[in-house]
mmCIF file of C-alpha atoms in Angstrom:
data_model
loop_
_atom_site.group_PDB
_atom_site.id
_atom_site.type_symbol
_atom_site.label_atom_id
_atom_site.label_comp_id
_atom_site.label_asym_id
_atom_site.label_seq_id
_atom_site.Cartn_x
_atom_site.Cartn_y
_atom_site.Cartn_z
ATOM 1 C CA UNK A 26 23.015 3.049 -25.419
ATOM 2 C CA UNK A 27 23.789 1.139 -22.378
ATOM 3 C CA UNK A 28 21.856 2.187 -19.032
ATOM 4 C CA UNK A 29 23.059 1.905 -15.518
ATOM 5 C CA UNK A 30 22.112 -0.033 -13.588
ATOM 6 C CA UNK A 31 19.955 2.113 -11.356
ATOM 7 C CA UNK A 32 18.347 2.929 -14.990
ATOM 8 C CA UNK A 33 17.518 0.155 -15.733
ATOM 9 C CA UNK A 34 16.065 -0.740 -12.516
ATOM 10 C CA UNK A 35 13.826 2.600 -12.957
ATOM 11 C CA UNK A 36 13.095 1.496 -16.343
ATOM 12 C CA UNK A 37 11.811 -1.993 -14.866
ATOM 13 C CA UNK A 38 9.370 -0.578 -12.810
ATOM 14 C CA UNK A 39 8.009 1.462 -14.921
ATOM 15 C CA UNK A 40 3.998 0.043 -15.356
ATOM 16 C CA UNK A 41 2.345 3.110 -17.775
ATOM 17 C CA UNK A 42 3.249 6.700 -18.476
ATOM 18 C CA UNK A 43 1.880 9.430 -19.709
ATOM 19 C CA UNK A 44 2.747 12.800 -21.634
ATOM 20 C CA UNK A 45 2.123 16.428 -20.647
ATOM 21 C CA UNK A 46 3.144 19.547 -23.091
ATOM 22 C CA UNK A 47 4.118 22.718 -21.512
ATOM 23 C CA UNK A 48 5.104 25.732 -22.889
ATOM 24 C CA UNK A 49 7.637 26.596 -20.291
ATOM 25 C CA UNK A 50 10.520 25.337 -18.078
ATOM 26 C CA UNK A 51 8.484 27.154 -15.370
ATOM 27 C CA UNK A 52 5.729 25.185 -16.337
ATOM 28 C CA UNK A 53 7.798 22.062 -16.569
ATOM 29 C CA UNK A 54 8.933 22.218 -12.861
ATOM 30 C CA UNK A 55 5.501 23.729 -11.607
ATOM 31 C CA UNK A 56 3.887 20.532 -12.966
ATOM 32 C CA UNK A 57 6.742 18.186 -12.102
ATOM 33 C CA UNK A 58 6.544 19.734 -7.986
ATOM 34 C CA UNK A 59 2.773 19.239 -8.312
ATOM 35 C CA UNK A 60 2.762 15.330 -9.574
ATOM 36 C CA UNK A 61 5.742 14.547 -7.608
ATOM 37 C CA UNK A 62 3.980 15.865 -4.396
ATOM 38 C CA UNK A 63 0.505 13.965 -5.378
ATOM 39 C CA UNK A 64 1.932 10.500 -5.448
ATOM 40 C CA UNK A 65 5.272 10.316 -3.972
ATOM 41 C CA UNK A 66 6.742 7.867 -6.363
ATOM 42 C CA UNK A 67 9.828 5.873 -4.737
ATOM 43 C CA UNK A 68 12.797 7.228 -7.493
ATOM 44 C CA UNK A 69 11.979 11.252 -6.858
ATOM 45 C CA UNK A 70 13.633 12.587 -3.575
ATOM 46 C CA UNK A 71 13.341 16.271 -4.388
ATOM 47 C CA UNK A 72 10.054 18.257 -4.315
ATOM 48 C CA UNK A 73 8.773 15.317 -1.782
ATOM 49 C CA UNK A 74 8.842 17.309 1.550
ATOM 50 C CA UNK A 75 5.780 20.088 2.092
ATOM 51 C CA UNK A 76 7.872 23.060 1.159
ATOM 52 C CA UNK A 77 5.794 25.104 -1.751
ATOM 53 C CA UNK A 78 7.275 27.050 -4.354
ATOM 54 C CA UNK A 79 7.023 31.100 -3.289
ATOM 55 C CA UNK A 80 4.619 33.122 -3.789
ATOM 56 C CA UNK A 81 4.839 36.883 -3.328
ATOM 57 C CA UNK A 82 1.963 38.989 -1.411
ATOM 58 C CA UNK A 83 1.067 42.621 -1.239
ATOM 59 C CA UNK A 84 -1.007 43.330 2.097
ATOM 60 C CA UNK A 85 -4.001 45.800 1.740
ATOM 61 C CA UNK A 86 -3.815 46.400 5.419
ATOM 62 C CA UNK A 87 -0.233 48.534 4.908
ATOM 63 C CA UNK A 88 -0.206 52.121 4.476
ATOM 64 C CA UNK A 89 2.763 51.903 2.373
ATOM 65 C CA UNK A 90 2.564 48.363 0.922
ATOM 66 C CA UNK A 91 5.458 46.604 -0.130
ATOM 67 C CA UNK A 92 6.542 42.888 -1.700
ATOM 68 C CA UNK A 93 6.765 40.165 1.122
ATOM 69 C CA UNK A 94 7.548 36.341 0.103
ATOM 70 C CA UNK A 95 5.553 33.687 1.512
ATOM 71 C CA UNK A 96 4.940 29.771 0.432
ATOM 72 C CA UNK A 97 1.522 29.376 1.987
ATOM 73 C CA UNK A 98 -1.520 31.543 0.389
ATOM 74 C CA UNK A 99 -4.261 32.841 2.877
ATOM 75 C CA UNK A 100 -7.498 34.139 2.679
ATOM 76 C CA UNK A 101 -6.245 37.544 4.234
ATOM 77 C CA UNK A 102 -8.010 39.764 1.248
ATOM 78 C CA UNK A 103 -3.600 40.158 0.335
ATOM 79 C CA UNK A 104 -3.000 40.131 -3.339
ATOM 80 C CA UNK A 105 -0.670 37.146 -3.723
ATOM 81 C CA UNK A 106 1.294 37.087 -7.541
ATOM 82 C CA UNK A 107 3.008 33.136 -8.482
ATOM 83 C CA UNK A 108 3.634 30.603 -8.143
ATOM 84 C CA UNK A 109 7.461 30.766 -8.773
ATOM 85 C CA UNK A 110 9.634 27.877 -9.342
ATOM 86 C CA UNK A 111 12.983 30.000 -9.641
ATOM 87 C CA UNK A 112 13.030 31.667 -6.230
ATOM 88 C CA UNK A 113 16.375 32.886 -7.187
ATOM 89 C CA UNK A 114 15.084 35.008 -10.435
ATOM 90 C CA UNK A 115 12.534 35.819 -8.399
ATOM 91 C CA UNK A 116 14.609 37.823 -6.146
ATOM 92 C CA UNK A 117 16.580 39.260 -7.876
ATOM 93 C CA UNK A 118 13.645 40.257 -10.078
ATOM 94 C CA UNK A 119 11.782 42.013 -6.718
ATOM 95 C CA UNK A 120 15.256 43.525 -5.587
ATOM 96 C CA UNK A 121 15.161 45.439 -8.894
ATOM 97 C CA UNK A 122 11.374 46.122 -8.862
ATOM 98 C CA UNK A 123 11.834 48.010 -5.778
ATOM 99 C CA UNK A 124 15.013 49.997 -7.258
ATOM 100 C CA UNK A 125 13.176 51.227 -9.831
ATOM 101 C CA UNK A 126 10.014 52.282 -8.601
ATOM 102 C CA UNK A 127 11.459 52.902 -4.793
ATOM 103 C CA UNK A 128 9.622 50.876 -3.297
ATOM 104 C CA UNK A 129 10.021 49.943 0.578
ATOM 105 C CA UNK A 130 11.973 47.408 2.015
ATOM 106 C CA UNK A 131 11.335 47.609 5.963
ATOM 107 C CA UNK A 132 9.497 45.019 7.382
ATOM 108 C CA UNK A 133 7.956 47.273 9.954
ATOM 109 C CA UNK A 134 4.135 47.656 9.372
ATOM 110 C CA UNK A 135 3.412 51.438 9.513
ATOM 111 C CA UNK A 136 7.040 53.041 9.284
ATOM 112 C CA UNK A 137 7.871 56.191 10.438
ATOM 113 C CA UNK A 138 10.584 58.854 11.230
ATOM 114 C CA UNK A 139 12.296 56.863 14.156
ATOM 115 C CA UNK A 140 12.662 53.716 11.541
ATOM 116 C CA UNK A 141 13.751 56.560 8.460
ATOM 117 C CA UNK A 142 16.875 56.844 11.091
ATOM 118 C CA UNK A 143 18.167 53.312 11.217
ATOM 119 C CA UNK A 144 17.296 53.139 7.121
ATOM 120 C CA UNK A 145 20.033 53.734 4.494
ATOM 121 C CA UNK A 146 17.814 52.927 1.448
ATOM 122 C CA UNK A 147 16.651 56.680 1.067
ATOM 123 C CA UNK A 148 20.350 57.587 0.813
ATOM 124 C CA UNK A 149 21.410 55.264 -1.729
ATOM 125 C CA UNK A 150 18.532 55.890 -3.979
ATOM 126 C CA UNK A 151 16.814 53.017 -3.573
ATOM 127 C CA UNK A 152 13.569 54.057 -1.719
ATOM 128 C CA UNK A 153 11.100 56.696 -2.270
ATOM 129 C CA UNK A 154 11.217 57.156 1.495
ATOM 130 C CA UNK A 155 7.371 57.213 2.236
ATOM 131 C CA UNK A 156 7.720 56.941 5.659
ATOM 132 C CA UNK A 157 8.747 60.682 6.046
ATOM 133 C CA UNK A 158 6.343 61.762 3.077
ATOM 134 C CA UNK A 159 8.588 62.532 0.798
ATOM 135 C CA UNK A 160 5.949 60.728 -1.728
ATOM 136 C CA UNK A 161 2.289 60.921 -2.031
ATOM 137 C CA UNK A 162 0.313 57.681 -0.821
ATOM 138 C CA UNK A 163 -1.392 58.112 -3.879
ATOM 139 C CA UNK A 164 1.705 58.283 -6.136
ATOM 140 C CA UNK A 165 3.230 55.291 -4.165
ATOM 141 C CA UNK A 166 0.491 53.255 -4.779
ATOM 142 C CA UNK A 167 0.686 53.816 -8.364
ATOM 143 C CA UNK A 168 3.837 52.596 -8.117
ATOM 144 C CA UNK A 169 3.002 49.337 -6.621
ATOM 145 C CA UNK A 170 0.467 49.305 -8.816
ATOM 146 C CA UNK A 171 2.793 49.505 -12.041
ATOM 147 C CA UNK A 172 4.990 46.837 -9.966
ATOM 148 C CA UNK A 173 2.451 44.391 -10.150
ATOM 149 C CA UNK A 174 1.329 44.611 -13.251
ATOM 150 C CA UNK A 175 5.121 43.595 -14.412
ATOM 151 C CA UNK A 176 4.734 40.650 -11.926
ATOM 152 C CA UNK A 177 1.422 39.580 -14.121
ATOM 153 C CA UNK A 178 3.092 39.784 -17.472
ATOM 154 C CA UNK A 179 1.221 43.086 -18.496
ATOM 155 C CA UNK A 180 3.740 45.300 -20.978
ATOM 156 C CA UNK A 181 5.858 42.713 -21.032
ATOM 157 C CA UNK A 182 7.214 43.522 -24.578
ATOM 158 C CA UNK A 183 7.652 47.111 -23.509
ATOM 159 C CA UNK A 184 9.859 46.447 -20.801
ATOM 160 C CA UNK A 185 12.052 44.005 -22.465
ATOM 161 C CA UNK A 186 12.241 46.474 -25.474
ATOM 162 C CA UNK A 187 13.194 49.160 -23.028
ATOM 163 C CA UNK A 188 16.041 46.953 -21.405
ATOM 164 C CA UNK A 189 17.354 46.209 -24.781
ATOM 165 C CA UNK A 190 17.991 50.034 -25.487
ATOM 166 C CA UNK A 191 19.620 50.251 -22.212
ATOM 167 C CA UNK A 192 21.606 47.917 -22.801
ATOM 168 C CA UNK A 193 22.633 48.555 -25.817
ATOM 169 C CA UNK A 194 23.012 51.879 -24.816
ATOM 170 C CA UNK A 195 25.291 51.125 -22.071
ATOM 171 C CA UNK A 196 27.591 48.840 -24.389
ATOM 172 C CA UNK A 197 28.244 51.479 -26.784
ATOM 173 C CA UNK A 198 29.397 53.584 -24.011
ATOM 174 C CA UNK A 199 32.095 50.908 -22.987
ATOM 175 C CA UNK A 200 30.009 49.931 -19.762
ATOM 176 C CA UNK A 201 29.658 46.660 -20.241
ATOM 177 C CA UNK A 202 29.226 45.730 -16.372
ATOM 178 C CA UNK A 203 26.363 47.962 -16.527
ATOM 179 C CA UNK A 204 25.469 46.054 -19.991
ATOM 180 C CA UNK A 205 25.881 42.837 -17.890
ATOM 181 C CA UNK A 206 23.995 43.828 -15.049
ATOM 182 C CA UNK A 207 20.887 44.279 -17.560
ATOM 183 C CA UNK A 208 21.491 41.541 -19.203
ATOM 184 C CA UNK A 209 20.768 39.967 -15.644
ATOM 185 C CA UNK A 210 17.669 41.394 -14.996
ATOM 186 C CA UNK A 211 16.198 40.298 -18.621
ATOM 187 C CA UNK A 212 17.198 36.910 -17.791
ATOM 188 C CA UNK A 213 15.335 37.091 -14.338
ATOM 189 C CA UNK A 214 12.575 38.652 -15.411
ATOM 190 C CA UNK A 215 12.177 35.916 -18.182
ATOM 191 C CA UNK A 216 12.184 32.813 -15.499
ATOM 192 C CA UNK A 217 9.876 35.348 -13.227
ATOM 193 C CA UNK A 218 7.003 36.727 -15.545
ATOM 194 C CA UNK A 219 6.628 34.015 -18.142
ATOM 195 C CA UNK A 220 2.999 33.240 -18.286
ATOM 196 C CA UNK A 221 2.517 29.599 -16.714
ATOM 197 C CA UNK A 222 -0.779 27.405 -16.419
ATOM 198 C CA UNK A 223 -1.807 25.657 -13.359
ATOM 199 C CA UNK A 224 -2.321 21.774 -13.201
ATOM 200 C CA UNK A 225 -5.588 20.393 -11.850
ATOM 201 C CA UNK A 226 -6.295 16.416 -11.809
ATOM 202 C CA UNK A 227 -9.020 14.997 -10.539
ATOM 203 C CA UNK A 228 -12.130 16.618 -8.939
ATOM 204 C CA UNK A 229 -10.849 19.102 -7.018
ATOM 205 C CA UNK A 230 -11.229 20.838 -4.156
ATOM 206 C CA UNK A 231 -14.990 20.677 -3.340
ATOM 207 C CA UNK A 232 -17.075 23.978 -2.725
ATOM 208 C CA UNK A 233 -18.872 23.215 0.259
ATOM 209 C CA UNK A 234 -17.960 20.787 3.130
ATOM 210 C CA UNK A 235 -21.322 19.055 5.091
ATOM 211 C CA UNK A 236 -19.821 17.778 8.243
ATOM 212 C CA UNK A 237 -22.699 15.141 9.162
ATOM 213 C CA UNK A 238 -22.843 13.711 5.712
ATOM 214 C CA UNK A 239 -19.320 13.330 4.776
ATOM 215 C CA UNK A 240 -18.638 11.652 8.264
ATOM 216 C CA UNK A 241 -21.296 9.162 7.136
ATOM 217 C CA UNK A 242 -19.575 8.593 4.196
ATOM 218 C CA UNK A 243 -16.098 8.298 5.371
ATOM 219 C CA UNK A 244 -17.868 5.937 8.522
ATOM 220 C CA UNK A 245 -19.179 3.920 5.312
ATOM 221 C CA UNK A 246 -16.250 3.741 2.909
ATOM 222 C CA UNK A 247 -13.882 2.630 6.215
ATOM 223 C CA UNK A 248 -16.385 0.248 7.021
ATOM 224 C CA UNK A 249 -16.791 1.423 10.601
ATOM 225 C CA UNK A 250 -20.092 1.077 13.047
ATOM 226 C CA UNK A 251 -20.586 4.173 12.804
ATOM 227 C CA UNK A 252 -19.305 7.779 11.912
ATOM 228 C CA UNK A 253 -15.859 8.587 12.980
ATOM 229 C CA UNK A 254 -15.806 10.954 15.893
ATOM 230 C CA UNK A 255 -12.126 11.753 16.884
ATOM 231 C CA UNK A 256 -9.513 11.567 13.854
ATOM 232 C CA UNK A 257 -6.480 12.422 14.152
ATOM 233 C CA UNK A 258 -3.851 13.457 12.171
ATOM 234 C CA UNK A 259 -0.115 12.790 11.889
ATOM 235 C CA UNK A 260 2.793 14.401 9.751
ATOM 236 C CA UNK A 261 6.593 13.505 9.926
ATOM 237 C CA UNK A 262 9.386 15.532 8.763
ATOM 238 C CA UNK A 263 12.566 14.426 8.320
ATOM 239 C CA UNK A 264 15.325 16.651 7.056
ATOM 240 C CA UNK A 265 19.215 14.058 5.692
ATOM 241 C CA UNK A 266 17.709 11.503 8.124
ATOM 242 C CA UNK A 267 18.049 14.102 11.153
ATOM 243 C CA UNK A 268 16.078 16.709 13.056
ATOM 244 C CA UNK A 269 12.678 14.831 12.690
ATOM 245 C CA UNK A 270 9.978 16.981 13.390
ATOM 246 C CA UNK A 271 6.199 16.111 13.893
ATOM 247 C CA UNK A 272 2.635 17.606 14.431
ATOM 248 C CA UNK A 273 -0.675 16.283 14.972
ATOM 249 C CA UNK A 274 -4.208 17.946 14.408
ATOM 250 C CA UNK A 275 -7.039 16.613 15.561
ATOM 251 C CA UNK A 276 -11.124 16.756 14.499
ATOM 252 C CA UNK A 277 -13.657 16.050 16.558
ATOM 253 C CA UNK A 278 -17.145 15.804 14.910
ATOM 254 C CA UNK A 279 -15.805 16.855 12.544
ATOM 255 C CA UNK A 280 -14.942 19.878 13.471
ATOM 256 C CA UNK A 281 -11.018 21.039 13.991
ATOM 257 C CA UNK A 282 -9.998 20.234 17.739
ATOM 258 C CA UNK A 283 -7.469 23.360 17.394
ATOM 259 C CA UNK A 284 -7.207 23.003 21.682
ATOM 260 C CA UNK A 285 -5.756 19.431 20.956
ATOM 261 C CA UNK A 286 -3.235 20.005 17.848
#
């Protein structure tokens, strides 16, 4: 087979490779985002800028807790489900989550009668309308709690099974857009609950951080006088070539400056 040339090119710079197994195409692109974002190689333009792949999060703080979407995980004592490298299965996957067990949708933090009259969800089914109490908390939470345990994989072969009755189900009755619109949701659902494994290389992330010490170190691996006192740091975003963006943060003793970001 003859290559292109920009093939062949790639194929001339190529210097060692190696081979991972995965079990997944989840896996596959979780792995692939992760490598590509580690060393930047020259040939790989997507996955290179610091967007994440979504995570969802489910904040203790809420009364009436519901699924929120976020690409940065916190130490906020929020439970926080993914990775997910298909944010469109994913969703779709939440949108039908909250259908079936009614869970809210508002983004309001504590809602309440005044928000239940701007809100159509109650009226087309798709909310259990907590914020009148028309459900217990405790019942709602058992909800969320059922929710979640779909997200982590548990009763997985129950749910599919169930879907595959309902579907069938629905095609003997002639309904096949209902049929189709199942077959939808098992198709998210696969891309959204498969079981994935993270990727670690290298040491890791280290437990503790000694200020004094590591300054030493860095002052001695740079080959400086002395420990560094003042670093500063620099990121660039470009998005086509156009609306370039930067930030700086700054350390001082290392310490974070956050006055001078």
């Amino acid at each position: 087979m003859r290559a292109d040339l920009k093939t062949r090119a790639l194929i001339d710079s190529i210097h060692d490779f190696e081979t991972h197994e995965v079990r997944s195409e989840a896996e596959a692109l979780l792995l692939e985002g992760k490598l590509i974002k580690d060393y930047r190689p020259r040939y790989n333009i997507a996955f290179r800028d610091d967007k994440r792949f979504l995570l969802l999060k489910i904040r203790a703080d809420e009364r009436w807790p519901r699924f929120q979407t976020t690409r940065m995980k916190k130490d906020d004592g929020a439970r926080y489900f993914g990775p997910f490298p298909h944010s469109s299965a994913l969703h779709a996957t939440v949108n039908w989550l909250n259908r079936r067990y009614g869970l809210r949708v508002c983004r309001v933090s504590s809602p309440g009668e005044t928000d239940y009259k701007h809100c159509n969800a109650d009226i087309i089914r798709n909310c259990s309308a907590p914020c009148i109490q028309r459900i217990e908390r405790t019942e709602y939470l058992a909800r969320i709690d059922e929710a979640c345990a779909i997200l982590e994989g548990k009763g997985r072969k129950g749910i599919f099974d169930d879907l595959r009755v309902e579907m069938e189900k629905a095609a003997e009755r002639l309904d096949f857009e209902k049929a189709a619109t199942l077959r939808d949701v098992w198709q998210n659902l696969e891309k959204t609950i498969n079981p994935t494994r993270q990727f670690t290389r290298g040491r890791g992330v280290p437990t503790t951080v000694k200020p004094t010490e590591d300054l030493a170190d860095l002052g001695d691996a740079l080959r400086l006088a002395g420990p560094p006192r003042v670093m500063e740091c620099f990121d660039i975003s470009n998005v086509s070539s156009n609306h370039i963006v930067a930030s700086m943060v700054r350390f001082t003793d290392g310490k974070p400056d956050n006055q001078n970001y």
